[in-house]
Structures are given as structure tokens and as C-alpha cells.
Amino acid sequence: MTEAPMTMPNPSLPAEAEIVERIQESGSIYTLRLRMTDQARHAAYTFAPGQFNMVYLQGIGEVPISIVSDPEDDTVLDHTIRAVGRVTRGLEQLGAGQRVGIRGPFGRGWPLDQACGRDVVLITGGLGCAPLVSVINYVVKRRERFGRLVILQGVKHTDDLIWHERYMAWAKLPDTQVLLAADIAGQGWPHHVGLVTELIDRARFDRDNAIAMMCGPERMMQACAEALLARNMATENLWLSMERNMHCGVGHCGHCQLGPHFVCRDGPVFNYTELAPLLGVRGF
Amino acid sequence: MGKSHRVLASHALDTLLAALRDDGYRCVGPQLRDGAIVFDTLHHAADLPWGWQDEQAPGHYRLQHADPSRAFAWANGPQAIKPLTFAPRETLWESRIEADGRMQFTATLPAEEKVAVIGARACDLAALRLQDQHFLEGAHADPYYAARRRNLFIVAVHCTAPAATCFCASTGDGPLCTAGFDLALHETDEGYLVDAGSEAGTAMIASLSLPAATATRVEQAETAVAAAGERQTRGLPSRNLRDLLFANLDHPQWDDVAARCLSCGNCTAVCPTCFCHAEHDVPLLDANLGRHEREWDSCFTEGHSYLAGIVIRSDTRLRYRQWLTHKLGGWHDQYGRSGCTGCGRCITWCPVGIDLTEEVARIHATGGGHD
């Protein structure tokens, strides 16, 4: 049959990475700050906000984790993780100096090029804020390229909110609005009590020249998308980051399929129009 | 290439096997085992299933005696090419934590082994084409699949004995092999007619110094294959059922089939296009060592749609609907055509005899399908 190069790239093979720092963000959420030990490989690594790596814990397995650091930070790759499964609970036990495997970046990131010159509305729920923190940092560092920055973040309980100081710092930036919500408010919670969708009416942005990016539970994203559409935003300006079971990261293993889409490869960031027919349909 | 058939006498099949072996190929071909036709290393033409044919029906597979002068008078067995290119289970890489804490990864790519598969059918070739698209033609080609694929030589045999479960004529994939082979054989009463479909196939024919076949013999053979297509009784109402199925996600037929389906995954295991696989680490006694494997998986398992504590397809109705809407729907978006090549294996090897053509027909009849 046809000749093929004997040394083709192997998207399944991880590279060794060192944990430069481990940061406890909340009771169950931590950030692993990683650097590939092969310096040339680390230097050559580039990613777009919204893309993810497969992070490997020896003997247990791999998990897809979005990259939350700035794409132009060439020193470390930050991965913010909630300990929920076998791999993420195992990774939680590791500390600075220990090694993991990473491979990536995979998937399609946020449409930052389309956000240029427009109001950027970011709506997140729970740890869904992580895949959009890199977008916030990206916009903040290049403030002149974008219009207003509107950040809406909702959590179930105030204890689940990470990066509170960062939100407060972003709130002080010009042309920036930060609104936080918690379903269950702890003592002294100065923000909204309720759902993140309820914040949309308080968000100030030009609906005709805005792009909305959402990440969080699907029902939350669906409700937010409907609220934005009710405010006459165009469907093509709504973007959602989806989550599905992923083993390979390159659209081969089949687990992440959502109708015709391979979430790992065609997403995880999708335009609302691509998802609309199956969004919220049980079983997809 | 093509339409320059040569004659290979029945007793000369061993000559072909020997020539392939001389070229470094391990020959793999159909043989009788455990009451079925299975593909394994083929040493002699005598080991082919001479004089056997398969009787297939929903949930039913039996071999019967037939014309002893025929080695390919059967439709298919549970597997053909897929396990040769997409390994049912394989190690992707091994890792090791050194004494100083460093971690090393070693890819475990398959050894380069030339394999010649004899007896592939048109449905298998169409399925291989789809697997090639899936594993090789995206942004990330799979080097494990590629290593096996590039060493594969295919000797197809046009099908003249479709089973009752076959519907390749309906999907447009057979029974005549039209592309994707190195050699294709017609089995006739007076031996074989060989045609090449690649440069390697042309070279192989040239090395055997075979006499040319007359146009009449080729025409007779092709007529027999066309007749085999006409004998097929099953079919799908359209080659593109994407819109019909996605418009009927709440059709009562999904509940009906879910009441019968065991969610065992046999259909996905025998399907020549199903590509799902799971990756997992193998527990090793030495905790400093890691072994990462992949293994065929099925959308009928609970784990397939597991996501952070929830299962997206928690019941059989959702799993069967996933399998059928993907196979006959989603594939059109992914690879430009249906993911079904009409081999009928999912019908035969379903332990409760679920027939996807029947399920589709019921949705088509009551769910707004058009002829």
C-alpha cells in the first residue's frame, strides 16, 4: 500500500512535565503549574485559550484539563482541577517537583479574533470559570483591542468561588463589569443571591456589537443563551464550551461525540448554531 | 489496472499464497473455526472453507455444506479486516518513573509486519475506507493504525453468496468490489479471474504470468455478482437517513427496541466501521511502571458516556438511539456518507436478533419518511 513516513507524530504519547507549583484554590480545587521538562518542546508549545491538555497520572490514567494560563506566558502551563474522579483525586496528592505526563493542546479554543473591537461578555458557572480565565487575562492584557469586558460568574455556594480577589481586581478596571452570584450565600456575601442567568439583565453591553462566551453546566449555558437571545443577540455571537467523556483528545476514541461533533476535536468551544439542535436533548 | 482479468486455476491459489509469502507477507484468510468463518494466518489454500456456506438470519449463524469446488461461497464471518488494522487491544505506550523522580514515556508502536488478507468483501473494503478516513485523514493521524495499514495487501473476492442478512446493494457498497483492493478475484466454476486494483497488485499478477481471461468469462462472472446483489432482500429506505432519524428522536420505536436490546455491544464489536475505543492504564505490580492500553469500546456500555459523575446515556433507549443516529446519521456530517456498508453482521450477531433495517423501516414508515 501507500508509503507513509516511518516517524509520524504520535498524538497519543505524553511528554514529561514537572509540577512547578501546586496552588490550593478551594477545598477541592487546585491548580497545577506545569512545565515540560524537555525545554525545546516546552518552548515550541503554543495554545489558544479554550484548548486543553490530557494530563496523565502514572498508573491511573489521563484527564482532559483546560489550560488557564496566558498563551504568551512561555514559562508555565496552568491547569485548574477539581478533585472528583480517580485521576483528579490522585493528581491532587502531588506536589512541586513531581512529574506528570501531558499531551496537547487539543481542540478548538475561543474565537478571540472575532471578539476584537467588540464587547466581550463572559458567563461562567462553577469551575467553568477556569477555561475563560485565560480569556479574561488575554483581554485585560490587550485591553485596547476590545470593547467592554463583562464577567458574570455563578456558583452553587459561596465557598465554591475561587479567585475572588481576582474578580475584585478585574472589577476595578476601566470598561469592565464583574457580577457574581451564589445560589446559597454564606455570611457576608455582598453579591447576588440566585442564578447567574439573573445577572444578565444587569450586564451592560452593546448587544449589536458583543460576543458572549459561556462555560459551565449545560443547563446554565442553555438558560443564559436563551436570555441573551431574548435580548436580541444574534445566535452566531454566542459561544459555549462543552464537556464530554474524552480518552484520546484527537477525535478518534468516539466517547465525546455529541451528535455529529467530536467535542474534543471540533470543540470544546462551539458556536450556539452548531449545538442548538441537540443542546439539552437527553442522551446526547 | 482494472478490466484486465487474468485466469488463476483453482489449484494455483497456493501459488498466489507462495508469491505473497515470497514478498514478505503473512497471509491471513478465511477458515472454519468454532462453527464460523474466521480470519487467521493462512498456510495453505486447502485450509480455506471449501464447500461451506453460511446461513445467516437475525441472531442466527450456521455453516452448511455446499459446492465443494468453491472456497468463497459464503457471505462473511463475524470479523474480516478491522482487527488487522485497528487492533482489538494494544499498548499505546509505557512509562517509567526513574529513581530520581523523572518520568519517561516510550511509544509501543506495532512491529512492521506485511500482511496479505485474502477474501475481503466489498462491504469490508468500504468499511476500511471509512476507517482510513477516521484514523488517518484528520488533523491527527493515528500512527498505530497507520503502521498496520501501510503494510496491508488486500486480495478481495467478489461476493456471489450473500446471506439473508446482507444489504450491501442497498448501501451501494457491493457485492462487486470496485476500489480499495490490490487484487480482486472472481470465483467461477473454472477457477478464478484476477484483476489488479493497485500497482502492487499489478506487479503481483505480472510475477505469476497468468493467461488473460476472455471478455465472455469476465462478463459471466460479473453477471453472477450482479445477480447476487439482486437476490438481497434487505435494505435501507435511503442512503441518507440523517434527517429522518434526527427528526424522530422521540419516536416510540426507540422504546420498542430498547425493550428487546440487551445493550451487550455485540453489534458494535462485529461492525466493520465502529471505531470507538477506550484508553486505560493497566495496573502493574511495580508502581514505577505504567502501561497505557486501548481496547475496542462500545456506545452500549455505561462507561462510554460517563462524565464527571453522571452517565449521559443511562438507559438502553438512549444507547440504541445513539448507535443508530450515529451510524446512519452523524457519519454523513463526519465522513460524508453513512457509516453502514450493508454487511449485516449486527443483525446476525445480535443475540436477540434485532435487525437495524427493520428498526429503520418502522421509523421511516411512521416518522415522516419519503420513498
XYZ file of C-alpha atoms in Angstrom:
655
model
C 0.000 0.000 0.000
C 0.987 3.633 0.150
C 4.253 4.610 1.749
C 3.996 6.621 4.939
C 6.705 8.362 6.908
C 8.218 5.961 9.407
C 8.289 8.633 12.095
C 4.897 10.276 12.094
C 3.819 12.392 15.072
C 2.194 10.374 17.828
C -0.737 12.316 19.324
C -1.250 9.568 21.917
C 2.176 9.889 23.545
C 2.510 12.231 26.556
C 5.540 14.326 27.384
C 7.006 14.562 30.847
C 6.076 17.717 32.754
C 7.249 18.916 36.137
C 4.895 20.407 38.687
C 6.495 23.815 39.231
C 3.917 24.825 41.803
C 0.703 23.467 43.260
C -1.863 26.017 44.410
C -4.876 25.082 46.553
C -7.706 27.252 45.228
C -10.516 25.939 47.458
C -11.364 22.801 49.412
C -11.399 20.558 46.336
C -9.978 22.793 43.600
C -6.262 23.097 42.932
C -4.025 24.428 40.198
C -1.048 22.528 38.828
C 1.507 24.834 37.277
C 3.349 22.636 34.793
C 6.456 22.917 32.674
C 7.567 20.317 30.159
C 10.979 19.044 31.126
C 12.124 18.977 27.504
C 12.950 22.680 27.185
C 12.800 22.756 23.403
C 9.409 21.056 23.454
C 8.113 23.481 26.067
C 9.405 26.435 24.057
C 7.733 25.130 20.891
C 4.402 24.568 22.654
C 1.694 27.079 21.762
C -2.012 27.054 22.583
C -5.139 29.162 22.318
C -7.351 29.951 25.329
C -10.083 27.340 25.496
C -7.855 24.470 24.356
C -6.985 21.635 26.728
C -4.273 19.145 27.588
C -4.605 15.494 28.516
C -2.906 15.259 31.913
C -1.587 11.824 32.878
C -1.097 10.356 36.336
C 1.117 7.281 36.237
C -0.761 4.051 36.817
C -4.189 5.696 36.902
C -4.874 7.432 33.601
C -5.484 10.676 31.776
C -7.987 13.541 32.107
C -8.716 16.492 29.804
C -7.951 19.783 31.589
C -8.225 23.227 30.047
C -5.187 25.473 30.090
C -5.861 28.573 32.161
C -2.569 30.464 31.905
C -1.850 33.176 29.346
C -0.968 31.823 25.893
C 2.028 34.160 25.753
C 3.400 33.056 29.117
C 6.186 30.746 27.989
C 7.233 29.701 31.486
C 4.357 27.572 32.774
C 1.054 25.966 31.789
C -1.593 26.266 34.494
C -4.274 23.606 34.901
C -7.035 24.240 37.429
C -8.655 20.996 38.515
C -11.464 19.855 40.768
C -10.834 16.575 42.560
C -13.797 14.417 41.542
C -12.551 11.207 39.934
C -9.737 8.701 40.242
C -7.242 10.722 38.231
C -8.074 14.161 39.604
C -8.041 12.887 43.200
C -4.680 11.267 42.525
C -3.222 14.371 40.902
C -4.376 16.271 43.989
C -1.846 14.344 46.073
C 1.119 15.528 44.010
C 3.316 18.488 44.840
C 6.034 20.671 43.407
C 8.876 18.759 41.776
C 6.793 15.681 40.966
C 6.156 14.609 37.404
C 3.083 14.014 35.289
C 2.531 13.482 31.589
C 0.842 15.988 29.324
C -0.134 15.935 25.677
C -1.876 18.608 23.695
C -3.022 21.225 23.126
C -6.216 19.775 21.680
C -9.466 21.158 20.363
C -10.735 24.488 19.162
C -10.385 27.434 21.526
C -12.381 30.636 21.972
C -12.914 32.887 18.912
C -10.699 35.711 20.158
C -10.191 37.055 16.653
C -13.944 37.561 16.349
C -14.006 39.296 19.741
C -11.681 42.088 18.621
C -13.342 45.509 18.693
C -16.436 44.145 20.423
C -17.884 43.951 23.890
C -16.856 40.656 25.455
C -19.438 39.001 27.701
C -18.192 36.016 29.694
C -20.725 33.918 31.585
C -19.488 31.048 33.689
C -20.772 28.636 36.287
C -18.734 26.861 38.944
C -15.344 25.711 37.697
C -16.500 26.700 34.208
C -14.720 29.932 35.036
C -11.345 28.220 34.523
C -11.474 27.859 30.718
C -12.457 31.535 30.496
C -9.910 32.966 32.926
C -7.318 32.782 30.167
C -9.700 34.833 28.011
C -10.103 37.412 30.797
C -6.336 37.661 31.178
C -5.946 37.850 27.427
C -8.435 40.734 27.147
C -7.059 42.550 30.194
C -3.530 42.442 28.816
C -4.682 43.714 25.416
C -7.426 45.999 26.692
C -7.303 48.442 23.767
C -8.285 45.748 21.270
C -11.649 45.032 22.891
C -14.804 46.884 23.911
C -16.407 46.426 27.304
C -15.495 43.378 29.363
C -18.426 41.872 31.228
C -17.752 38.963 33.562
C -20.652 37.034 35.100
C -19.795 34.133 37.383
C -22.208 31.969 39.327
C -21.544 29.288 41.922
C -23.741 26.954 43.916
C -22.323 28.009 47.245
C -20.121 30.977 48.064
C -17.463 28.524 49.300
C -17.163 27.256 45.710
C -15.991 30.621 44.424
C -12.304 30.667 43.632
C -10.232 33.668 42.593
C -12.438 36.166 44.496
C -9.570 38.682 44.746
C -9.017 38.448 41.012
C -12.672 39.194 40.326
C -12.467 42.195 42.637
C -9.321 43.404 40.861
C -10.897 42.969 37.407
C -13.970 44.899 38.616
C -11.776 47.964 39.137
C -10.526 48.002 35.542
C -11.955 50.550 33.112
C -14.931 49.469 30.981
C -15.162 46.284 32.973
C -18.127 44.926 34.881
C -17.964 41.968 37.224
C -21.134 40.396 38.612
C -21.084 37.390 40.900
C -23.937 35.165 42.036
C -24.310 32.296 44.500
C -27.330 30.038 44.909
C -26.548 29.624 48.568
C -24.872 32.613 50.140
C -22.567 32.334 53.105
C -22.223 35.073 55.663
C -21.123 38.464 54.364
C -21.690 37.628 50.647
C -22.032 41.084 49.111
C -23.085 39.826 45.669
C -26.247 38.463 44.111
C -28.015 35.518 45.695
C -29.530 33.392 42.956
C -28.655 32.158 39.494
C -26.081 33.606 37.128
C -28.816 33.981 34.500
C -30.419 36.589 36.705
C -27.319 38.759 36.313
C -27.745 39.099 32.575
C -30.305 41.887 32.934
C -27.774 43.880 34.934
C -24.982 43.401 32.433
C -24.188 46.465 30.336
C -23.034 45.771 26.808
C -23.919 46.636 23.246
C -25.972 43.651 22.113
C -25.367 44.548 18.459
C -21.619 44.550 18.897
C -20.983 41.933 21.549
C -19.736 38.382 21.681
C -20.743 36.082 24.534
C -18.657 33.135 25.705
C -20.107 30.661 28.170
C -18.752 27.781 30.170
C -20.451 25.807 32.891
C -23.242 23.264 33.383
C -25.164 22.755 30.144
C -28.489 23.838 31.615
C -26.888 27.046 32.817
C -25.392 27.744 29.393
C -28.674 26.940 27.695
C -30.607 29.278 30.014
C -28.019 32.030 29.501
C -28.080 31.601 25.743
C -31.872 31.867 25.769
C -31.682 35.010 27.924
C -29.174 36.586 25.534
C -31.278 35.630 22.521
C -34.260 37.220 24.268
C -32.155 40.368 24.414
C -31.824 40.082 20.621
C -28.245 38.950 20.495
C -27.566 37.019 17.310
C -27.076 33.252 17.649
C -23.764 33.416 15.807
C -22.344 35.627 18.577
C -22.938 33.020 21.284
C -20.147 30.549 22.072
C -20.228 27.625 24.505
C -17.549 25.305 25.835
C -18.790 21.715 26.113
C -17.614 18.836 28.234
C -17.822 15.148 27.400
C -16.010 11.911 28.198
C -12.639 12.087 26.438
C -9.955 9.435 26.164
C -7.887 10.346 23.109
C -8.228 14.107 22.580
C -7.993 13.848 18.795
C -11.439 12.708 17.680
C -10.618 9.011 17.408
C -11.927 7.221 20.506
C -15.538 8.277 19.960
C -16.555 8.926 23.576
C -17.023 12.686 23.283
C -19.434 12.555 20.355
C -22.362 14.951 20.608
C -24.467 14.194 17.564
C -22.140 14.748 14.607
C -19.488 16.584 16.644
C -16.365 15.234 18.238
C -16.258 17.619 21.219
C -12.506 17.110 21.742
C -11.627 17.973 18.169
C -14.454 20.123 16.750
C -14.866 21.855 20.153
C -14.738 22.078 23.078
C -15.770 25.604 22.064
C -18.772 25.635 19.745
C -20.942 28.288 18.248
C -24.520 28.135 19.507
C -25.790 27.490 15.974
C -23.723 24.294 15.774
C -25.146 22.917 19.014
C -28.683 24.254 19.012
C -30.426 21.174 17.519
C -29.127 18.858 20.251
C -28.491 21.224 23.153
C -30.425 19.999 26.166
C -31.618 16.829 24.394
C -31.195 13.979 26.858
C -28.776 11.310 25.689
C -26.529 13.462 23.507
C -5.251 -1.529 -13.668
C -8.775 -2.831 -13.857
C -10.596 -4.790 -16.558
C -7.545 -6.802 -17.485
C -8.507 -10.014 -15.796
C -6.210 -12.978 -15.742
C -7.051 -16.591 -15.089
C -5.846 -18.324 -11.954
C -6.651 -22.021 -11.781
C -8.229 -23.234 -8.553
C -5.207 -25.341 -7.726
C -2.985 -22.264 -8.276
C -4.297 -20.437 -5.201
C -1.293 -21.901 -3.372
C 0.939 -20.303 -5.998
C -0.589 -16.941 -5.148
C -0.102 -17.558 -1.413
C 3.510 -18.578 -2.032
C 4.154 -15.471 -4.137
C 2.732 -13.285 -1.373
C 4.895 -15.054 1.191
C 7.931 -14.576 -1.070
C 7.151 -10.859 -0.997
C 7.303 -10.973 2.790
C 3.595 -11.123 3.536
C 1.947 -13.191 6.219
C -1.220 -14.438 4.557
C -4.447 -14.132 6.513
C -7.575 -15.749 5.182
C -10.951 -17.272 5.999
C -11.043 -20.606 7.791
C -13.543 -22.686 9.710
C -13.370 -22.415 13.467
C -15.939 -22.907 16.206
C -18.701 -23.149 13.652
C -17.935 -19.859 11.981
C -15.730 -18.438 9.244
C -12.902 -16.540 10.882
C -9.818 -14.819 9.502
C -6.435 -16.109 10.672
C -2.994 -16.951 9.341
C -3.492 -18.996 6.200
C -0.784 -21.524 5.353
C -2.404 -23.481 2.549
C -5.262 -22.924 0.156
C -6.608 -26.260 1.418
C -7.359 -24.526 4.735
C -9.895 -22.239 3.070
C -13.563 -23.049 3.764
C -14.028 -25.223 0.658
C -17.563 -26.437 0.308
C -19.079 -24.345 3.093
C -21.691 -21.686 3.055
C -23.182 -19.623 5.842
C -26.838 -19.418 6.713
C -27.494 -16.119 8.396
C -30.629 -14.632 9.908
C -31.311 -12.276 12.806
C -29.467 -13.791 15.772
C -28.561 -16.851 13.697
C -25.344 -18.103 12.043
C -24.868 -21.702 10.864
C -22.473 -23.248 8.377
C -23.783 -25.706 5.834
C -22.232 -27.958 3.222
C -22.230 -26.514 -0.264
C -20.400 -26.869 -3.587
C -17.017 -28.439 -2.674
C -15.337 -26.684 -5.610
C -15.926 -23.276 -4.026
C -13.845 -21.712 -1.262
C -15.723 -18.421 -1.134
C -19.370 -19.462 -1.359
C -20.178 -17.760 1.939
C -21.030 -14.130 2.722
C -18.971 -13.256 5.775
C -17.991 -14.168 9.295
C -18.049 -12.036 12.435
C -14.844 -10.176 11.524
C -12.712 -9.576 8.456
C -10.237 -6.710 8.024
C -10.938 -4.457 11.005
C -8.938 -6.365 13.646
C -5.924 -6.398 11.297
C -5.671 -2.601 11.147
C -7.486 -1.410 14.281
C -6.219 -3.823 16.933
C -8.895 -5.021 19.387
C -6.442 -4.326 22.205
C -2.982 -2.806 22.127
C -0.484 -0.981 24.287
C -0.007 2.637 23.211
C 2.897 3.479 25.473
C 4.767 2.566 28.589
C 6.014 4.906 31.252
C 8.633 4.595 33.934
C 9.443 6.716 36.967
C 13.201 6.736 37.482
C 14.921 6.697 40.874
C 15.426 10.475 40.667
C 11.702 11.022 40.059
C 11.953 11.652 36.331
C 9.300 10.109 34.115
C 9.990 8.505 30.763
C 7.492 7.638 28.067
C 8.076 5.056 25.347
C 5.677 4.570 22.474
C 4.965 0.904 21.733
C 4.186 1.062 18.037
C 3.334 -2.233 16.359
C 6.144 -4.074 14.614
C 6.151 -3.504 10.879
C 4.578 -6.688 9.552
C 3.392 -7.145 5.995
C 0.005 -8.818 5.995
C -1.958 -10.012 2.975
C -5.623 -10.545 3.712
C -7.440 -12.912 1.382
C -11.208 -12.997 0.997
C -12.235 -9.454 1.892
C -15.664 -8.465 0.603
C -16.890 -5.232 -0.947
C -18.631 -4.330 2.332
C -15.309 -4.807 4.135
C -13.444 -2.614 1.641
C -15.998 0.171 2.006
C -15.685 -0.126 5.774
C -11.892 0.001 5.573
C -12.162 3.155 3.513
C -14.233 4.708 6.320
C -11.759 3.552 8.973
C -8.957 5.104 6.897
C -10.857 8.390 6.860
C -11.372 8.204 10.606
C -7.903 7.157 11.733
C -5.659 8.629 9.042
C -7.215 11.584 7.307
C -7.949 14.036 10.121
C -5.592 16.570 11.669
C -4.034 13.852 13.845
C -3.281 10.617 12.030
C -3.050 7.562 14.270
C 0.433 6.026 13.907
C -0.626 2.639 15.312
C -3.343 2.172 12.703
C -1.070 3.649 10.036
C 1.707 1.142 10.726
C -0.641 -1.769 10.097
C -2.492 -0.156 7.240
C 0.534 0.678 5.133
C 1.672 -2.950 5.320
C -1.651 -4.397 4.252
C -2.148 -6.121 0.896
C -5.756 -6.886 0.094
C -6.974 -9.779 -2.014
C -10.691 -9.170 -2.281
C -13.171 -11.767 -3.501
C -16.357 -10.565 -5.182
C -19.363 -11.939 -3.344
C -21.701 -14.340 -5.119
C -23.275 -15.771 -1.979
C -24.912 -13.006 0.015
C -26.594 -14.067 3.241
C -30.204 -13.234 4.031
C -28.873 -10.511 6.328
C -26.803 -8.776 3.631
C -27.830 -5.448 2.115
C -24.662 -4.053 0.508
C -26.520 -3.475 -2.750
C -28.855 -1.130 -0.880
C -25.997 0.870 0.678
C -24.188 0.980 -2.680
C -21.115 -0.835 -1.393
C -21.324 -4.224 -3.112
C -21.385 -7.007 -3.924
C -18.869 -6.076 -6.658
C -15.542 -4.777 -5.319
C -14.810 -1.604 -7.230
C -11.967 0.024 -5.301
C -9.697 -0.333 -2.300
C -8.075 -3.674 -3.177
C -4.726 -4.782 -4.530
C -6.192 -7.858 -6.175
C -9.804 -8.857 -6.660
C -10.902 -12.383 -7.536
C -13.981 -13.752 -9.179
C -14.607 -17.335 -8.112
C -16.080 -19.249 -11.055
C -16.708 -22.867 -11.949
C -13.472 -22.840 -13.950
C -11.179 -21.259 -11.395
C -10.502 -17.638 -10.568
C -10.381 -14.435 -12.557
C -7.894 -11.991 -11.081
C -7.833 -8.244 -11.524
C -5.447 -5.686 -10.038
C -6.502 -2.520 -8.225
C -3.074 -1.135 -7.355
C 0.492 -1.059 -8.598
C 1.417 -3.738 -6.065
C -1.444 -5.866 -7.373
C -0.387 -5.340 -10.980
C 3.160 -6.377 -10.113
C 1.865 -9.463 -8.322
C -0.198 -10.532 -11.353
C 2.763 -9.939 -13.650
C 5.002 -12.113 -11.471
C 2.539 -15.003 -11.741
C 2.497 -14.984 -15.576
C -1.185 -15.729 -15.824
C -3.112 -16.090 -19.082
C -5.622 -13.377 -19.959
C -9.294 -14.077 -19.350
C -11.756 -13.779 -22.192
C -14.277 -10.942 -22.107
C -17.066 -13.504 -22.050
C -15.790 -15.138 -18.891
C -15.403 -11.789 -17.168
C -18.911 -10.807 -18.224
C -20.328 -14.082 -16.910
C -18.561 -13.606 -13.609
C -19.776 -10.035 -13.245
C -23.300 -11.118 -14.092
C -23.135 -13.666 -11.283
C -22.063 -10.924 -8.859
C -24.808 -8.587 -10.050
C -27.335 -11.409 -9.591
C -26.071 -11.821 -6.035
C -26.926 -8.181 -5.428
C -30.375 -8.669 -6.845
C -31.007 -11.625 -4.545
C -30.597 -9.427 -1.484
C -33.924 -8.791 0.175
C -32.974 -6.455 2.997
C -32.262 -2.793 2.533
C -32.435 0.695 3.905
C -35.056 3.129 2.609
C -32.407 5.700 1.664
C -28.639 6.103 1.637
C -29.037 9.210 3.762
C -31.260 8.775 6.800
C -29.687 11.582 8.806
C -32.613 13.985 8.731
C -35.211 11.263 9.224
C -33.519 9.899 12.348
C -32.694 13.238 13.948
C -36.259 14.389 13.313
C -37.527 11.327 15.188
C -35.561 11.378 18.430
C -38.773 10.843 20.383
C -40.192 8.119 18.133
C -41.865 5.283 20.113
C -39.746 2.771 18.169
C -36.775 3.657 20.383
C -38.731 2.400 23.404
C -39.788 -0.676 21.472
C -36.237 -1.641 20.521
C -34.930 -0.770 23.991
C -37.307 -3.358 25.450
C -35.555 -6.038 23.346
C -31.958 -4.786 23.240
C -29.605 -6.291 25.842
C -27.129 -3.408 25.454
C -24.433 -6.091 25.058
C -22.474 -4.293 22.348
C -22.166 -7.324 20.020
C -23.362 -5.182 17.113
C -20.565 -2.670 17.666
C -17.979 -5.436 18.103
C -18.781 -7.011 14.725
C -19.416 -3.743 12.870
C -16.561 -3.125 10.425
C -16.815 0.659 10.762
C -17.280 1.131 14.536
C -14.176 2.921 15.775
C -14.857 3.598 19.472
C -12.116 2.547 21.817
C -11.298 3.120 25.467
C -7.905 4.022 26.839
C -6.885 2.839 30.275
C -3.866 2.204 32.431
C -3.094 -1.385 33.300
C -2.347 -1.897 36.997
C 1.196 -3.219 37.317
C 2.881 -4.707 40.371
C 5.770 -2.266 40.032
C 4.276 1.154 40.779
C 7.173 2.823 38.981
C 5.956 1.367 35.707
C 2.923 2.402 33.714
C 1.268 0.729 30.732
C -1.375 2.559 28.756
C -3.636 0.487 26.562
C -6.527 0.998 24.239
C -9.259 -1.504 23.589
C -12.388 -1.561 21.458
C -15.241 0.076 23.320
C -18.958 0.292 22.634
C -21.541 3.043 22.922
C -23.735 0.388 24.561
C -21.638 0.400 27.742
C -22.435 2.568 30.729
C -18.894 3.910 30.862
C -18.928 5.172 27.270
C -20.832 8.345 28.129
C -19.538 8.763 31.690
C -18.885 12.387 32.517
C -17.709 13.586 35.916
C -20.096 11.516 37.994
C -23.004 11.291 35.562
C -23.827 8.962 32.668
C -25.226 10.809 29.664
C -26.786 7.699 28.141
C -28.043 5.977 31.254
C -30.530 3.623 29.612
C -30.723 1.297 26.638
C -33.117 3.506 24.706
C -30.584 6.322 24.639
C -27.745 3.956 23.758
C -29.511 2.264 20.845
C -30.614 5.681 19.591
C -27.014 6.886 19.823
C -25.746 3.900 17.830
C -28.322 4.209 15.076
C -28.380 8.013 14.800
C -24.587 7.957 14.619
C -24.218 5.017 12.251
C -26.843 6.214 9.776
C -26.900 9.930 10.632
C -23.853 11.510 12.224
C -21.468 9.758 9.847
C -22.790 11.893 6.998
C -21.546 15.019 8.786
C -18.327 13.356 9.908
C -17.274 11.431 6.813
C -19.659 12.354 4.023
C -21.641 9.153 3.937
C -23.476 6.621 6.096
C -21.374 4.530 8.470
C -23.150 1.349 7.339
C -21.821 -0.728 4.451
C -24.594 -3.330 4.472
C -22.623 -6.310 5.783
C -25.493 -7.340 8.051
C -23.205 -8.532 10.862
C -25.041 -6.513 13.526
C -28.232 -8.374 12.583
C -26.706 -11.838 12.623
C -24.642 -11.494 15.772
C -27.305 -9.745 17.843
C -28.245 -12.356 20.464
C -31.882 -11.255 20.338
C -31.984 -10.747 16.574
C -32.543 -7.003 16.375
C -32.447 -6.007 12.720
C -31.453 -2.387 12.109
C -33.128 -2.387 8.693
C -36.376 -3.313 10.410
C -35.973 -0.650 13.102
C -35.286 1.964 10.426
C -38.233 0.800 8.351
C -40.603 1.310 11.266
C -39.311 4.797 11.968
C -39.417 5.557 8.243
C -42.999 4.314 7.910
C -44.415 6.350 10.751
C -41.898 9.132 11.247
C -42.332 11.070 8.050
C -40.010 9.141 5.732
C -40.424 9.501 1.997
C -39.789 6.905 -0.646
